[in-house]
Structure formats: structure tokens, C-alpha cells
């Protein structure tokens, strides 16, 4: 029942007693009002695997679904966090993608954040869960909801076909850099398909080499060229791919920062990253956050959220 990663703030609770946890949660929901502190203490300090055990034991002893009961007790953002914590990782990602797609308009940020950052195995698991939960293919839903080159990039990412070896082909890296340069900076207009072919297919080590070569050929960083050559969601997805390849925790740190800076908070992004990365790489995200912004993630959340919502996010963030 260990954590799904080894750089998370949420780690396996040592003295885990599933019956005790079930009783505490039952007690927290008894009578008028809810003891949110007890809910936070139990669920934010257990791994996903431990929470699955709690869900099973709750259903066995109470004859009801824990998520349903908590949904009836909680509201607003804390409800969203708690329900997210109760899901296994691919189910949570599939749920977030479904939420982003259904209804009027599309939350492109969710599609980009998830699909640009997950491994092939993670994407395959997400597409399987999505089909099981919704009876539809995720690819079909994405195609119905997006268009143009942005759609093509997402569909490419959904195939989960990126080379995940560590091999760098020097001659190919030079050629890839030239191809991207000639498809963008060196010509009038942009041939986005060339960018897709290189950025969505090649392995990480190879692409880091391509980016070095690109800098030499063009005199610009690949991110700058993407900003100059593209716009809107297409620019966002290509930038996310490059940033995740270079440094995934730094990508998430930037997303968290942007979700909280200025007036108002983009809670959907803040919740999604805090829930999804808590037991994978939150320690590294916190380090990158402090490095980039000179303040801790903890202090940002503390100043931005309030009440029980703030408490649960700070638990997931850790000191």
C-alpha cells in the first residue's frame, strides 16, 4: 500500500488501522454538521492504496459508498479535493478529462496539463478507465470537442506511442532541429505538423539534444520560437510538452503559481495538481516553486485559500 511515487509528501501511514479510520470517518459524519478536521486528518494522510482499503471496509461495515456519504456532507472546493483523493490515479485523471470536456466549452488547461505530462503507461490506463466509466472512447470525445492542429496534437498524445528509450541519435537530433527550424522561424507561416512529429514522438533524452541543436541553429530557445510561431491552445500544448520534458516538477510549480497569483484563484488547476501529484513528486514541485518564485508553495496556498479547503491543501503540500 505504498505511495505510487517516491517523491511525494503523502506517504504510507505507518500505524494504519483501517477499522479505526472507518470509525473516525463515521463519527465525523454523525449527527448535525461534519467534523471536517477528522476527514482531513484521515484522508490526506493516507496513500491512494490505503484509501481504497478504507473505501472497501466502509462499504462492508456501513453498506454505503464512502464517496457518496462524504459528498452529502461536504460542499465546494473541499468536496472536490476529498472526492479526488478517494479515486485511484487513472480514474481521477479520466474524471478530470471528462469534466473538462462535457458541458458548454472545454477546459483546455485540463486536457493539456494531463496529456502533456503523463507517461505512455499512465495514458493507456486513463483511456481504459475512461471507456469503462463513460462507455465512450476518450479519443472520440476529445475529437468531438476540439479542432484543428490542437486536436491533432492531443490525439497524437492519446496514442501513448512516444519512444520511451534513452537512445539519442545524434544525426537524427540535428535533422530534427533543422526540420523544426525550417518549419517555423526560417519560413513564412508555420508547418505545425513538423513540430508534432518531433515533439510528440521522440524520447526525452533525444529531444533535450534536439533543443540544444535548435538553439545553435536558430539562436533562440525552442520555447521562445513556439511563442513566436503559435498562439492559443496549440502554443499552450507545445510549451507544456517541452516544459514537461525538461523538468516536470518545474512545469507543475509554474502551473500552481499561475493558478494563484493575481486576483482570484483557478481552483480547478490548483486542486488537480495538489491531488494528482501529492504522492508522486510534490517534494520536487515544492523545491522548484521556491527556486522560481522565492516563496514557498505552503505560504502561497496559506495566503490564497481559506477554511477547511486551505487545511486540506496544506496537508497535501506538507511543511
Short mmCIF file of C-alpha atoms in Angstrom, two decimals:
data_model
loop_
_atom_site.label_atom_id
_atom_site.label_comp_id
_atom_site.label_asym_id
_atom_site.label_seq_id
_atom_site.Cartn_x
_atom_site.Cartn_y
_atom_site.Cartn_z
CA UNK A 1 0.00 0.00 0.00
CA UNK A 2 2.96 2.25 -0.64
CA UNK A 3 2.72 5.58 -2.45
CA UNK A 4 2.64 5.46 -6.26
CA UNK A 5 5.83 7.56 -6.44
CA UNK A 6 8.78 8.14 -4.15
CA UNK A 7 8.98 11.96 -4.11
CA UNK A 8 5.58 12.70 -2.63
CA UNK A 9 4.52 14.48 0.54
CA UNK A 10 1.83 11.84 1.15
CA UNK A 11 3.46 8.60 2.27
CA UNK A 12 2.14 5.36 3.65
CA UNK A 13 0.69 5.80 7.16
CA UNK A 14 2.81 3.52 9.36
CA UNK A 15 0.30 2.52 12.02
CA UNK A 16 -2.51 2.08 9.51
CA UNK A 17 -5.65 0.66 11.07
CA UNK A 18 -8.46 0.50 8.55
CA UNK A 19 -11.23 -0.18 11.12
CA UNK A 20 -10.11 2.79 13.19
CA UNK A 21 -10.14 5.06 10.12
CA UNK A 22 -13.62 3.87 9.14
CA UNK A 23 -14.90 4.57 12.66
CA UNK A 24 -13.37 8.03 12.66
CA UNK A 25 -14.99 8.85 9.33
CA UNK A 26 -18.35 7.51 10.52
CA UNK A 27 -18.05 9.59 13.67
CA UNK A 28 -17.13 12.68 11.62
CA UNK A 29 -20.41 12.40 9.71
CA UNK A 30 -22.73 11.56 12.63
CA UNK A 31 -25.34 14.00 13.81
CA UNK A 32 -25.63 17.61 12.76
CA UNK A 33 -22.65 19.09 10.98
CA UNK A 34 -19.46 17.40 9.87
CA UNK A 35 -16.12 17.11 11.63
CA UNK A 36 -14.04 18.21 8.62
CA UNK A 37 -10.82 18.14 10.63
CA UNK A 38 -11.20 14.38 11.19
CA UNK A 39 -11.96 13.78 7.50
CA UNK A 40 -8.85 15.76 6.52
CA UNK A 41 -6.66 14.02 9.08
CA UNK A 42 -7.65 10.57 7.87
CA UNK A 43 -7.80 11.02 4.10
CA UNK A 44 -4.98 13.50 3.48
CA UNK A 45 -2.52 11.38 5.47
CA UNK A 46 -3.13 8.08 3.69
CA UNK A 47 -1.87 6.85 0.32
CA UNK A 48 -4.25 6.14 -2.55
CA UNK A 49 -3.86 2.40 -1.86
CA UNK A 50 -4.73 2.89 1.82
CA UNK A 51 -7.76 4.99 0.90
CA UNK A 52 -9.01 2.15 -1.33
CA UNK A 53 -8.84 -0.17 1.70
CA UNK A 54 -10.81 2.39 3.73
CA UNK A 55 -13.45 2.63 0.97
CA UNK A 56 -13.85 -1.16 0.84
CA UNK A 57 -14.06 -1.52 4.62
CA UNK A 58 -16.56 1.37 4.83
CA UNK A 59 -18.85 -0.26 2.28
CA UNK A 60 -18.55 -3.60 4.07
CA UNK A 61 -19.37 -2.25 7.53
CA UNK A 62 -21.82 0.55 6.65
CA UNK A 63 -23.35 -0.78 3.44
CA UNK A 64 -22.91 2.57 1.76
CA UNK A 65 -20.40 4.21 -0.54
CA UNK A 66 -17.93 6.45 1.31
CA UNK A 67 -17.69 8.92 -1.58
CA UNK A 68 -21.49 9.27 -1.68
CA UNK A 69 -21.68 9.87 2.07
CA UNK A 70 -18.88 12.45 2.00
CA UNK A 71 -20.49 14.17 -0.99
CA UNK A 72 -23.63 14.58 1.07
CA UNK A 73 -21.66 16.12 3.94
CA UNK A 74 -19.18 18.42 2.17
CA UNK A 75 -19.57 21.27 -0.32
CA UNK A 76 -17.44 23.43 -2.55
CA UNK A 77 -13.72 23.02 -3.05
CA UNK A 78 -13.05 20.75 -0.08
CA UNK A 79 -15.61 18.32 -1.50
CA UNK A 80 -13.73 18.33 -4.83
CA UNK A 81 -10.42 17.62 -3.10
CA UNK A 82 -11.81 14.81 -0.92
CA UNK A 83 -13.62 13.09 -3.81
CA UNK A 84 -10.42 13.33 -5.87
CA UNK A 85 -8.38 11.75 -3.07
CA UNK A 86 -10.72 8.75 -2.99
CA UNK A 87 -10.04 7.86 -6.64
CA UNK A 88 -7.12 5.84 -7.99
CA UNK A 89 -4.82 7.93 -10.21
CA UNK A 90 -6.09 6.94 -13.69
CA UNK A 91 -9.70 7.27 -12.53
CA UNK A 92 -9.03 10.77 -11.21
CA UNK A 93 -7.35 11.81 -14.47
CA UNK A 94 -10.20 10.30 -16.50
CA UNK A 95 -12.73 12.11 -14.28
CA UNK A 96 -10.90 15.44 -14.73
CA UNK A 97 -10.74 14.97 -18.51
CA UNK A 98 -14.45 14.12 -18.64
CA UNK A 99 -15.29 17.20 -16.55
CA UNK A 100 -13.14 19.34 -18.86
CA UNK A 101 -14.91 18.04 -21.98
CA UNK A 102 -18.56 17.81 -21.01
CA UNK A 103 -20.82 20.81 -20.73
CA UNK A 104 -20.53 24.02 -22.70
CA UNK A 105 -16.97 24.99 -23.58
CA UNK A 106 -13.87 22.97 -22.88
CA UNK A 107 -11.33 23.45 -20.12
CA UNK A 108 -8.28 23.15 -22.38
CA UNK A 109 -5.96 23.53 -19.38
CA UNK A 110 -7.04 20.13 -18.02
CA UNK A 111 -6.50 18.39 -21.36
CA UNK A 112 -3.07 19.97 -21.70
CA UNK A 113 -1.89 19.51 -18.09
CA UNK A 114 -2.82 15.83 -18.04
CA UNK A 115 -1.98 14.63 -21.55
CA UNK A 116 1.33 16.53 -21.86
CA UNK A 117 2.66 15.24 -18.54
CA UNK A 118 1.65 11.58 -18.26
CA UNK A 119 3.74 8.58 -19.32
CA UNK A 120 2.59 6.12 -22.02
CA UNK A 121 1.51 3.62 -19.35
CA UNK A 122 -0.43 6.32 -17.48
CA UNK A 123 -2.22 7.46 -20.66
CA UNK A 124 -3.14 3.87 -21.55
CA UNK A 125 -4.58 3.37 -18.05
CA UNK A 126 -6.56 6.63 -18.33
CA UNK A 127 -8.07 5.67 -21.70
CA UNK A 128 -9.08 2.23 -20.36
CA UNK A 129 -10.74 3.71 -17.27
CA UNK A 130 -12.45 6.40 -19.36
CA UNK A 131 -14.00 3.80 -21.66
CA UNK A 132 -15.12 1.69 -18.68
CA UNK A 133 -16.59 4.62 -16.76
CA UNK A 134 -18.23 6.53 -19.62
CA UNK A 135 -18.80 3.90 -22.32
CA UNK A 136 -17.06 6.15 -24.83
CA UNK A 137 -13.56 6.44 -26.19
CA UNK A 138 -11.59 9.39 -24.79
CA UNK A 139 -10.14 9.98 -28.24
CA UNK A 140 -13.64 10.30 -29.75
CA UNK A 141 -14.69 12.74 -27.03
CA UNK A 142 -11.54 14.83 -27.46
CA UNK A 143 -12.05 14.87 -31.25
CA UNK A 144 -15.68 15.95 -30.84
CA UNK A 145 -14.70 18.78 -28.52
CA UNK A 146 -11.54 20.22 -30.08
CA UNK A 147 -10.44 21.11 -33.59
CA UNK A 148 -7.54 21.86 -35.88
CA UNK A 149 -3.92 21.29 -35.05
CA UNK A 150 -4.59 21.39 -31.29
CA UNK A 151 -6.88 18.39 -31.72
CA UNK A 152 -4.21 16.55 -33.72
CA UNK A 153 -1.60 17.06 -31.00
CA UNK A 154 -3.97 15.73 -28.32
CA UNK A 155 -4.89 12.70 -30.45
CA UNK A 156 -1.18 12.01 -31.00
CA UNK A 157 -0.54 12.17 -27.23
CA UNK A 158 -3.51 9.87 -26.62
CA UNK A 159 -1.97 7.13 -28.75
CA UNK A 160 0.63 6.75 -25.94
CA UNK A 161 3.22 5.96 -28.60
CA UNK A 162 6.13 8.17 -27.57
CA UNK A 163 9.52 6.45 -27.71
CA UNK A 164 10.47 5.97 -24.04
CA UNK A 165 14.00 4.65 -24.59
CA UNK A 166 17.07 6.71 -23.63
CA UNK A 167 18.77 6.49 -27.01
CA UNK A 168 19.98 9.68 -28.65
CA UNK A 169 20.54 9.52 -32.39
CA UNK A 170 22.94 12.42 -32.97
CA UNK A 171 22.38 12.70 -36.73
CA UNK A 172 18.60 12.50 -36.24
CA UNK A 173 18.72 15.12 -33.47
CA UNK A 174 20.49 17.57 -35.79
CA UNK A 175 18.00 16.78 -38.56
CA UNK A 176 15.01 17.19 -36.18
CA UNK A 177 16.32 20.59 -35.05
CA UNK A 178 16.73 21.67 -38.69
CA UNK A 179 13.26 20.39 -39.58
CA UNK A 180 11.63 22.37 -36.76
CA UNK A 181 13.65 25.48 -37.64
CA UNK A 182 12.72 25.23 -41.30
CA UNK A 183 9.08 24.58 -40.39
CA UNK A 184 8.91 27.71 -38.22
CA UNK A 185 11.43 30.51 -37.83
CA UNK A 186 13.04 30.01 -41.25
CA UNK A 187 9.88 30.32 -43.32
CA UNK A 188 6.76 32.40 -43.79
CA UNK A 189 3.98 30.68 -41.83
CA UNK A 190 4.47 27.57 -39.72
CA UNK A 191 4.32 23.89 -40.59
CA UNK A 192 2.93 22.68 -37.26
CA UNK A 193 2.92 19.01 -38.32
CA UNK A 194 6.76 19.01 -38.22
CA UNK A 195 6.62 20.21 -34.60
CA UNK A 196 4.09 17.49 -33.76
CA UNK A 197 6.15 14.75 -35.43
CA UNK A 198 9.23 15.63 -33.40
CA UNK A 199 7.75 16.77 -30.07
CA UNK A 200 5.13 14.03 -29.67
CA UNK A 201 7.14 11.06 -30.91
CA UNK A 202 10.81 11.28 -29.89
CA UNK A 203 12.14 10.25 -26.46
CA UNK A 204 13.10 12.71 -23.74
CA UNK A 205 16.91 12.45 -23.97
CA UNK A 206 16.79 12.78 -27.74
CA UNK A 207 14.56 15.86 -27.52
CA UNK A 208 16.78 17.57 -24.96
CA UNK A 209 19.57 17.13 -27.52
CA UNK A 210 17.27 18.49 -30.27
CA UNK A 211 16.60 21.59 -28.15
CA UNK A 212 20.36 22.21 -27.77
CA UNK A 213 20.87 21.89 -31.53
CA UNK A 214 17.87 24.12 -32.18
CA UNK A 215 19.41 26.86 -30.01
CA UNK A 216 22.63 26.66 -32.08
CA UNK A 217 20.85 26.77 -35.44
CA UNK A 218 18.25 29.44 -34.66
CA UNK A 219 19.88 31.44 -31.88
CA UNK A 220 16.66 31.04 -29.91
CA UNK A 221 15.32 28.74 -27.24
CA UNK A 222 12.66 26.35 -28.57
CA UNK A 223 10.11 27.81 -26.10
CA UNK A 224 10.65 31.32 -27.49
CA UNK A 225 10.12 30.06 -31.03
CA UNK A 226 6.91 28.26 -30.05
CA UNK A 227 5.64 31.51 -28.51
CA UNK A 228 6.54 33.43 -31.70
CA UNK A 229 5.16 30.86 -34.14
CA UNK A 230 1.98 29.61 -32.42
CA UNK A 231 -0.92 31.01 -30.43
CA UNK A 232 -3.79 29.90 -28.20
CA UNK A 233 -4.21 26.29 -27.15
CA UNK A 234 -1.70 24.99 -29.71
CA UNK A 235 1.01 27.23 -28.24
CA UNK A 236 0.00 26.10 -24.74
CA UNK A 237 0.17 22.38 -25.51
CA UNK A 238 3.53 22.54 -27.32
CA UNK A 239 5.01 24.64 -24.48
CA UNK A 240 3.64 22.17 -21.91
CA UNK A 241 5.24 19.24 -23.78
CA UNK A 242 8.63 21.00 -23.89
CA UNK A 243 8.47 22.07 -20.24
CA UNK A 244 7.45 18.59 -19.05
CA UNK A 245 10.32 17.02 -20.99
CA UNK A 246 12.80 19.47 -19.50
CA UNK A 247 11.59 19.46 -15.92
CA UNK A 248 8.15 18.12 -14.99
CA UNK A 249 8.11 19.37 -11.35
CA UNK A 250 9.05 22.87 -12.58
CA UNK A 251 6.15 22.71 -15.06
CA UNK A 252 3.70 21.89 -12.24
CA UNK A 253 5.24 24.56 -9.98
CA UNK A 254 4.60 27.15 -12.70
CA UNK A 255 1.01 25.94 -13.18
CA UNK A 256 0.41 26.22 -9.42
CA UNK A 257 1.94 29.69 -9.29
CA UNK A 258 -0.19 30.93 -12.17
CA UNK A 259 -3.33 29.39 -10.63
CA UNK A 260 -2.85 31.53 -7.50
CA UNK A 261 -1.09 34.75 -8.49
CA UNK A 262 -3.05 37.94 -9.04
CA UNK A 263 -6.74 38.35 -8.33
CA UNK A 264 -8.76 35.21 -7.80
CA UNK A 265 -7.66 31.59 -7.94
CA UNK A 266 -8.10 28.99 -10.65
CA UNK A 267 -9.18 26.33 -8.17
CA UNK A 268 -9.64 23.61 -10.80
CA UNK A 269 -5.90 23.71 -11.63
CA UNK A 270 -4.79 24.09 -8.02
CA UNK A 271 -6.91 21.13 -6.87
CA UNK A 272 -5.98 18.91 -9.81
CA UNK A 273 -2.23 19.28 -9.30
CA UNK A 274 -2.30 19.04 -5.50
CA UNK A 275 -4.41 15.86 -5.61
CA UNK A 276 -2.70 14.20 -8.59
CA UNK A 277 0.92 14.87 -7.60
CA UNK A 278 0.72 14.55 -3.79
CA UNK A 279 2.31 11.11 -3.65
CA UNK A 280 4.36 11.29 -6.86
CA UNK A 281 6.61 14.37 -6.94
CA UNK A 282 5.20 17.07 -4.64
CA UNK A 283 8.56 17.38 -2.81
CA UNK A 284 10.26 18.30 -6.10
CA UNK A 285 7.41 20.62 -7.11
CA UNK A 286 7.83 22.49 -3.81
CA UNK A 287 11.58 22.82 -4.37
CA UNK A 288 11.08 24.15 -7.90
CA UNK A 289 8.38 26.54 -6.67
CA UNK A 290 10.69 28.10 -4.05
CA UNK A 291 13.54 28.28 -6.57
CA UNK A 292 11.44 30.03 -9.22
CA UNK A 293 9.31 32.36 -7.06
CA UNK A 294 11.32 32.99 -3.89
CA UNK A 295 8.38 31.91 -1.71
CA UNK A 296 7.22 28.51 -0.54
CA UNK A 297 4.22 26.77 -2.05
CA UNK A 298 2.94 26.42 1.53
CA UNK A 299 2.95 30.21 2.03
CA UNK A 300 1.20 30.78 -1.31
CA UNK A 301 -1.60 28.32 -0.50
CA UNK A 302 -1.85 29.73 3.02
CA UNK A 303 -2.43 33.23 1.63
CA UNK A 304 -4.71 32.14 -1.17
CA UNK A 305 -7.16 29.56 0.18
CA UNK A 306 -9.22 29.62 3.38
CA UNK A 307 -11.02 27.41 5.89
CA UNK A 308 -11.04 23.63 5.56
CA UNK A 309 -10.11 23.90 1.87
CA UNK A 310 -6.86 25.58 2.91
CA UNK A 311 -6.27 22.98 5.65
CA UNK A 312 -6.57 20.00 3.29
CA UNK A 313 -4.36 21.62 0.63
CA UNK A 314 -1.70 22.39 3.24
CA UNK A 315 -1.82 18.76 4.42
CA UNK A 316 -1.18 17.62 0.85
CA UNK A 317 1.54 20.24 0.45
CA UNK A 318 3.35 19.31 3.66
CA UNK A 319 5.58 21.73 5.55
#
